[in-house]
mmCIF file of C-alpha atoms in Angstrom:
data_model
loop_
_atom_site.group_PDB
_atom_site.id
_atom_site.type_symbol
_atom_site.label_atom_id
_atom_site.label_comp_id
_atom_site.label_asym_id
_atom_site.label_seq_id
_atom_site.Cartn_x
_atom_site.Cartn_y
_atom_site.Cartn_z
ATOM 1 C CA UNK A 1460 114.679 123.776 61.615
ATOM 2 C CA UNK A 1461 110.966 122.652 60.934
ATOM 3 C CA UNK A 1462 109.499 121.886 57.617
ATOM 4 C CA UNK A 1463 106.096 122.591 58.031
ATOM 5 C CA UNK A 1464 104.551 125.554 58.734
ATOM 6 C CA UNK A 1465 100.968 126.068 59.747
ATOM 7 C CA UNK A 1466 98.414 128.540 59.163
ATOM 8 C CA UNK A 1467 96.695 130.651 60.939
ATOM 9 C CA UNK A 1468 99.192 130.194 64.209
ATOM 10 C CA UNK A 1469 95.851 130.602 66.380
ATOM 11 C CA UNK A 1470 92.222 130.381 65.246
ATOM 12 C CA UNK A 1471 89.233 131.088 67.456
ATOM 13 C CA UNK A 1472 85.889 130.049 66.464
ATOM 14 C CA UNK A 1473 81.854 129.399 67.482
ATOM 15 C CA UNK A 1474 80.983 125.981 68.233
ATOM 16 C CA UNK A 1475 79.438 124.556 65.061
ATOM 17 C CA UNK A 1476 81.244 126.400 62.774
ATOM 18 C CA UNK A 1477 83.806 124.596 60.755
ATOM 19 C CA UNK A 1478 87.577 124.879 61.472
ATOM 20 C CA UNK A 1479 90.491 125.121 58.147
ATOM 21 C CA UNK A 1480 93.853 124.952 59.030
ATOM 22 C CA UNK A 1481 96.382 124.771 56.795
ATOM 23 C CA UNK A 1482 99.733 123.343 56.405
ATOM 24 C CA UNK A 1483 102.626 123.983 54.238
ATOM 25 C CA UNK A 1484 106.135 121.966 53.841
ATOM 26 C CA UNK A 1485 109.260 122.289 51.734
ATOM 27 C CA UNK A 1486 110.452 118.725 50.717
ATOM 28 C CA UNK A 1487 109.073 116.064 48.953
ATOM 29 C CA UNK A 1488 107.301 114.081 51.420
ATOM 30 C CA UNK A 1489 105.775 110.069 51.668
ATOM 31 C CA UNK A 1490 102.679 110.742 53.482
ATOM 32 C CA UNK A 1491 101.306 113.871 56.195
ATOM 33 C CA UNK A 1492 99.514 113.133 59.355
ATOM 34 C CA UNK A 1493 97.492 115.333 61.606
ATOM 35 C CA UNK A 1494 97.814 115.695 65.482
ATOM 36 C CA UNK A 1495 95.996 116.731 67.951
ATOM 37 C CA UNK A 1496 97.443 117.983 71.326
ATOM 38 C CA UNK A 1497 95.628 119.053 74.588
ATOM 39 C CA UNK A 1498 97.006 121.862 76.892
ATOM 40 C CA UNK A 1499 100.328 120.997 75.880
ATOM 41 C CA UNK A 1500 100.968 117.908 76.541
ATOM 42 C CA UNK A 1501 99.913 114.283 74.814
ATOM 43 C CA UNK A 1502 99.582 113.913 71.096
ATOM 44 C CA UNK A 1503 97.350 112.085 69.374
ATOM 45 C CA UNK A 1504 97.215 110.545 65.879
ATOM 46 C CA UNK A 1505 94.077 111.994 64.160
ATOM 47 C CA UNK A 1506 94.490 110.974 60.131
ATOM 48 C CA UNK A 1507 97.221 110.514 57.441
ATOM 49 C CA UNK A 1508 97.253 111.278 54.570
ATOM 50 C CA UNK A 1509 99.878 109.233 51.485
ATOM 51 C CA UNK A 1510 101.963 111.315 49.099
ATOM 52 C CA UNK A 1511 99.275 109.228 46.190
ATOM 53 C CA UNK A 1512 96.058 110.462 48.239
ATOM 54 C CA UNK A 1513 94.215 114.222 47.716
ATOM 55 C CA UNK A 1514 91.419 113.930 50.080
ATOM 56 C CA UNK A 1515 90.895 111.752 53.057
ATOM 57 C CA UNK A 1516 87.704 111.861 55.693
ATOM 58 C CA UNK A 1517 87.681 110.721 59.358
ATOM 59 C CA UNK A 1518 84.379 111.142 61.178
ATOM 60 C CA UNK A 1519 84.106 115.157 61.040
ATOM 61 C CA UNK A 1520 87.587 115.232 59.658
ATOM 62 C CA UNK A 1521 88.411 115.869 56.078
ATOM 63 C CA UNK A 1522 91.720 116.329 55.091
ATOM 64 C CA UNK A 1523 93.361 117.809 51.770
ATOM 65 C CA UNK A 1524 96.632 117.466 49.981
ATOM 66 C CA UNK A 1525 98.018 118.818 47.106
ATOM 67 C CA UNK A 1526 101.528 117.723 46.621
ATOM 68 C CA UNK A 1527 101.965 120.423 43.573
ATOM 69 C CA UNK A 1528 101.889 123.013 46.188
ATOM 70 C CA UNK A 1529 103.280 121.221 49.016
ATOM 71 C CA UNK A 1530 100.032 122.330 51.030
ATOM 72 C CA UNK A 1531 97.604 120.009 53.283
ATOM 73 C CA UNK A 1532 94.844 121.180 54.756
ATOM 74 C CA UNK A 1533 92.489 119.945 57.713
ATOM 75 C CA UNK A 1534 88.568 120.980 58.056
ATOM 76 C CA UNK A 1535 87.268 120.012 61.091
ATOM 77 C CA UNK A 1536 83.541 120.283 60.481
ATOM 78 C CA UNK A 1537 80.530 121.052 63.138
ATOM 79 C CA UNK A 1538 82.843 122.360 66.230
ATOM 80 C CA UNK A 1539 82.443 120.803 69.368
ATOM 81 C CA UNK A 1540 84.403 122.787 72.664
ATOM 82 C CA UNK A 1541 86.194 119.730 72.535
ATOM 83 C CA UNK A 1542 88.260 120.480 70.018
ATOM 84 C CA UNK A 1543 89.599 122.869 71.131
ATOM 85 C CA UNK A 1544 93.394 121.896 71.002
ATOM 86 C CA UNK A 1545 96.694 122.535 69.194
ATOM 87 C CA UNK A 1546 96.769 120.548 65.928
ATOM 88 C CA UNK A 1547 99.818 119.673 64.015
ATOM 89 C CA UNK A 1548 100.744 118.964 60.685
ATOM 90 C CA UNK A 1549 103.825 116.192 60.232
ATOM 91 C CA UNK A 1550 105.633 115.404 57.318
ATOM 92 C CA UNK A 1551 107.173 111.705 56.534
ATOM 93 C CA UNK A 1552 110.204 112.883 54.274
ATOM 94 C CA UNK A 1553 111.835 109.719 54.744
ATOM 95 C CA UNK A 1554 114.117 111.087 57.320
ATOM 96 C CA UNK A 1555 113.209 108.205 59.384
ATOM 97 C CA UNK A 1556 111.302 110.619 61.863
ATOM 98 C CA UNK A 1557 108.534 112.719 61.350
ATOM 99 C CA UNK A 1558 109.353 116.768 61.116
ATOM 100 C CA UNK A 1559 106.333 118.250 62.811
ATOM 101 C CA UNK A 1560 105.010 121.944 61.838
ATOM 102 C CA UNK A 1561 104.523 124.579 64.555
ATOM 103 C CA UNK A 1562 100.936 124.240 65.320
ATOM 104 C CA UNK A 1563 97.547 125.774 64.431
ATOM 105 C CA UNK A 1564 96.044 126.540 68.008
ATOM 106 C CA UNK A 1565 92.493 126.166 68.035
ATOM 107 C CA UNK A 1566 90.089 127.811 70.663
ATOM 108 C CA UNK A 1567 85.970 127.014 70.117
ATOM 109 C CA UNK A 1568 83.800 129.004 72.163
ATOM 110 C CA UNK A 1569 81.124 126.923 73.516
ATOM 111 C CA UNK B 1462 96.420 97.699 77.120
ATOM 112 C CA UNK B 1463 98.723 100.662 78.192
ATOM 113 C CA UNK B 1464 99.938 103.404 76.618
ATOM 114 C CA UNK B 1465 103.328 105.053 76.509
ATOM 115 C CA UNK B 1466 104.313 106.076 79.576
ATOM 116 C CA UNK B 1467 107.207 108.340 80.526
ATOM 117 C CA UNK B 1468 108.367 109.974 83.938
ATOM 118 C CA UNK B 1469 108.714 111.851 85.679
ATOM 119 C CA UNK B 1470 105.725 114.144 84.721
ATOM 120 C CA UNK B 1471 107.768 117.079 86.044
ATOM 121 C CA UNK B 1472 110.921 118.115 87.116
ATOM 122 C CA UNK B 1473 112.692 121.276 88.284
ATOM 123 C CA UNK B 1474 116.415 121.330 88.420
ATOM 124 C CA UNK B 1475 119.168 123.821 88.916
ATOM 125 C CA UNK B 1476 121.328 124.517 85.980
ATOM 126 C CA UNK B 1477 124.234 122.690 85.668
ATOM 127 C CA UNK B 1478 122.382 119.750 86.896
ATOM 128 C CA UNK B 1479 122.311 116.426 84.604
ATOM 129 C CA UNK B 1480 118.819 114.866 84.480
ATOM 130 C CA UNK B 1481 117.686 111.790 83.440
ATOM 131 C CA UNK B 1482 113.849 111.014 81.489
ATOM 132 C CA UNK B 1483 112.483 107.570 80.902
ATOM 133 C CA UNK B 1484 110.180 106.373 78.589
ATOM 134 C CA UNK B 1485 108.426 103.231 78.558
ATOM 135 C CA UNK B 1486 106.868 102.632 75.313
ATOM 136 C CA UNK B 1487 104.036 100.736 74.181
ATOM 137 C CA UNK B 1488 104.847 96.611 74.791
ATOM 138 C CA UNK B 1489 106.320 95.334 71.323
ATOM 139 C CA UNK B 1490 106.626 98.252 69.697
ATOM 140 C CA UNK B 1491 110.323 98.245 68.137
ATOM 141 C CA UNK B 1492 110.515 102.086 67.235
ATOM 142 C CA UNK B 1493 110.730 104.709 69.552
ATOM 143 C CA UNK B 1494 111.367 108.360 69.702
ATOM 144 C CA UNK B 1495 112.058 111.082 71.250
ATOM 145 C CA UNK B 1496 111.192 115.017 71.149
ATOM 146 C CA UNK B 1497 111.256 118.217 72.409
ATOM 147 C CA UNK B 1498 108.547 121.228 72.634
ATOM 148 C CA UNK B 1499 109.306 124.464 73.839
ATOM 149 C CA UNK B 1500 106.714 126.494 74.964
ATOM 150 C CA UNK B 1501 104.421 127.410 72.578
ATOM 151 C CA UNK B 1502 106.516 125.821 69.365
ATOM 152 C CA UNK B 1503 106.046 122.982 67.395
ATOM 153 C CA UNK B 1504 108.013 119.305 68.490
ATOM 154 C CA UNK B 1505 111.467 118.608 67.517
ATOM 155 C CA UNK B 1506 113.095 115.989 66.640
ATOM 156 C CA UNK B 1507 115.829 114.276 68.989
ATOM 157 C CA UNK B 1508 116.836 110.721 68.811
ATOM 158 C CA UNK B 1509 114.906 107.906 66.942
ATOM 159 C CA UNK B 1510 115.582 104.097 67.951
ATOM 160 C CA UNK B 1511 114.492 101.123 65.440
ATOM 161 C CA UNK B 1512 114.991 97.825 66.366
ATOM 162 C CA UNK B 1513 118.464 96.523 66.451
ATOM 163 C CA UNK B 1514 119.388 99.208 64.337
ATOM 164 C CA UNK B 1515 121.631 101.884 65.655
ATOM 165 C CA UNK B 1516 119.927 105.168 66.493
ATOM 166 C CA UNK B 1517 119.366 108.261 64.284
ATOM 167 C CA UNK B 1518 121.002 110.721 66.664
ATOM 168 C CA UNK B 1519 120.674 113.357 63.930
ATOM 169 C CA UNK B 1520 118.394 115.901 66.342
ATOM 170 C CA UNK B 1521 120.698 116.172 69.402
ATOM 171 C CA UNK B 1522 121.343 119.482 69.807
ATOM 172 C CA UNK B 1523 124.818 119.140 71.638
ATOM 173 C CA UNK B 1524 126.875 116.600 73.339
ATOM 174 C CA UNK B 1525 125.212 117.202 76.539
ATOM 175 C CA UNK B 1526 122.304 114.956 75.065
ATOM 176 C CA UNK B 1527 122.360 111.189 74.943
ATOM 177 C CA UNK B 1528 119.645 108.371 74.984
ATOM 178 C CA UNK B 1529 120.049 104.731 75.139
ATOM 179 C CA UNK B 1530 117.393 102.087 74.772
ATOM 180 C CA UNK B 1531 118.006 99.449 77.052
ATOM 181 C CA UNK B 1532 116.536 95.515 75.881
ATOM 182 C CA UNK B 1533 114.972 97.351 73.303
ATOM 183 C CA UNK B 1534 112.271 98.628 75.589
ATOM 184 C CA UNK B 1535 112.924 101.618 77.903
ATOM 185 C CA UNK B 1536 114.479 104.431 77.200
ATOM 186 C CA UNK B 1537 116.090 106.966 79.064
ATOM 187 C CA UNK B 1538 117.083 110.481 77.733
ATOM 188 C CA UNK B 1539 119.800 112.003 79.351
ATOM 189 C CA UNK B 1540 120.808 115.742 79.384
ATOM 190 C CA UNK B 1541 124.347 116.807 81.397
ATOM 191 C CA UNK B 1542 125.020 120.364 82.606
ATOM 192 C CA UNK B 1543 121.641 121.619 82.485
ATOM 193 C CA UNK B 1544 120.917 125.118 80.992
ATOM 194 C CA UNK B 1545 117.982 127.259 81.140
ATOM 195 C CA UNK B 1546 117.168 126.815 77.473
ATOM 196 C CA UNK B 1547 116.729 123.461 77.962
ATOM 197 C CA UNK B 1548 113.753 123.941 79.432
ATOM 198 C CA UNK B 1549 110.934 122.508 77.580
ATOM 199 C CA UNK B 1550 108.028 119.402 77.399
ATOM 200 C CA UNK B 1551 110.336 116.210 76.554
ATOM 201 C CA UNK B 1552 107.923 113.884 74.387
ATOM 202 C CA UNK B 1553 108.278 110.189 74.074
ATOM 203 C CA UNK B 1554 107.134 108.114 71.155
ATOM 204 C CA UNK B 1555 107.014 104.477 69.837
ATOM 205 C CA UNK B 1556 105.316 102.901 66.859
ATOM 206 C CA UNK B 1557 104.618 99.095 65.439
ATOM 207 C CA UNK B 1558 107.746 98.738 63.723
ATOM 208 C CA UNK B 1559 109.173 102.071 62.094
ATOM 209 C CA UNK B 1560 108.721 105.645 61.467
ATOM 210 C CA UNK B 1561 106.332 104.559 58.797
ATOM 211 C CA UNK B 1562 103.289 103.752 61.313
ATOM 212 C CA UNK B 1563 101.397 105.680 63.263
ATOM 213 C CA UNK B 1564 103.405 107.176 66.379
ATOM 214 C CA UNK B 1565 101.740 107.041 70.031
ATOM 215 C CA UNK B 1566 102.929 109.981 72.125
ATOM 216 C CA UNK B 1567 103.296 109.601 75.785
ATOM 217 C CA UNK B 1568 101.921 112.733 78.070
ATOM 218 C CA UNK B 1569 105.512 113.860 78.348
ATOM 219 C CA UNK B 1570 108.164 115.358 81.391
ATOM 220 C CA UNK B 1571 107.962 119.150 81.751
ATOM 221 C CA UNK B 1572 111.513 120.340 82.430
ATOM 222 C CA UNK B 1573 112.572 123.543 83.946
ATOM 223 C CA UNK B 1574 115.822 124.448 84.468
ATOM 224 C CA UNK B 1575 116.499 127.492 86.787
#
């Protein structure tokens, strides 16, 4: 069963307008890291995020944690069409994998 | 240099079939995984090699599932008796040295099972 969950499950937007998506998990965790995945296929590594951290920036990137709640979240600011993608939460809880959430897809209309 | 490869990109098989995926990871990268996304969902976790060390098997779903790591550089995932629900993207993995570092994911091998 997955850890994470992610919210909203789809999120449509205007380019230029800033993207939250949200991710929630149930176990303690080491660090979170964000993916990004294209039509469904190849994921890539955008940021992590350790259990010690609360905010981290990448480029247009910010990301959140707050291990009290067991909640990340990623803003991707300025939309670009580009973005438009399926983004992932995953949690390292240690297990010697990473548990992934279920995805926040992300349309930006151009 | 390259990325993680894996092949084949596709392949259709009849149920009952036993297929085999290969991954070739990134060149000196001792971890590697593997995963599963059906359509629509979120990956899950199958099999995770680490060096020397003998695999987490932990996210097979059945016996029908096996991987081995051959030289500690290709893998190949195999599934026996196909059945429509295992239909899905296969993803490969690897990272530097453990689950601790950043994973590169190959493009993956669309399965379908009919």
């Amino acid at each position: 069963s997955q850890q994470g969950e992610e919210d909203p499950q789809a999120l449509s937007i205007q380019e230029g307008e800033n993207a939250t998506m949200n991710c929630s998990y149930k176990t303690s965790i080491n660090n979170l890291q964000w993916y990004r995945q294209n039509s469904g296929r190849g994921l890539v590594h955008l940021i992590l995020i350790r259990s010690n951290e609360r905010e981290k920036h990448s480029g247009r990137l910010r990301v959140t944690l707050d291990t009290s709640k067991k909640s990340s979240s990623l803003l991707i600011t300025a939309s670009r069409a580009a973005d438009t993608a399926s983004y992932f939460c995953c949690m390292d809880t240690g297990r010697r994998a990473l548990t992934f959430g279920s995805g926040t897809r992300l349309q930006v209309q151009p | 240099g390259a990325g993680v490869s894996q092949s084949p990109s596709n392949k259709v098989t009849e149920k009952g079939k036993d297929v085999e995926l290969r991954c070739d990871p990134i060149s000196g990268h001792t971890a590697l995984y593997w995963y599963r996304q059906s359509l629509g969902q979120g990956l899950e976790f199958l099999i995770y090699f680490q060096g020397n060390s003998a695999p987490d098997k932990s996210g097979l779903p059945s016996d029908r599932f096996s991987a081995e790591r051959t030289g500690g550089s290709v893998s190949t995932l195999t599934i026996q008796r196909t059945q429509q629900e295992d239909s899905a993207v296969y993803l490969c993995a690897s990272s530097n040295r453990d689950y601790t570092d950043t994973q590169y994911f190959g493009p993956g091998t669309r399965l379908t099972v009919l």
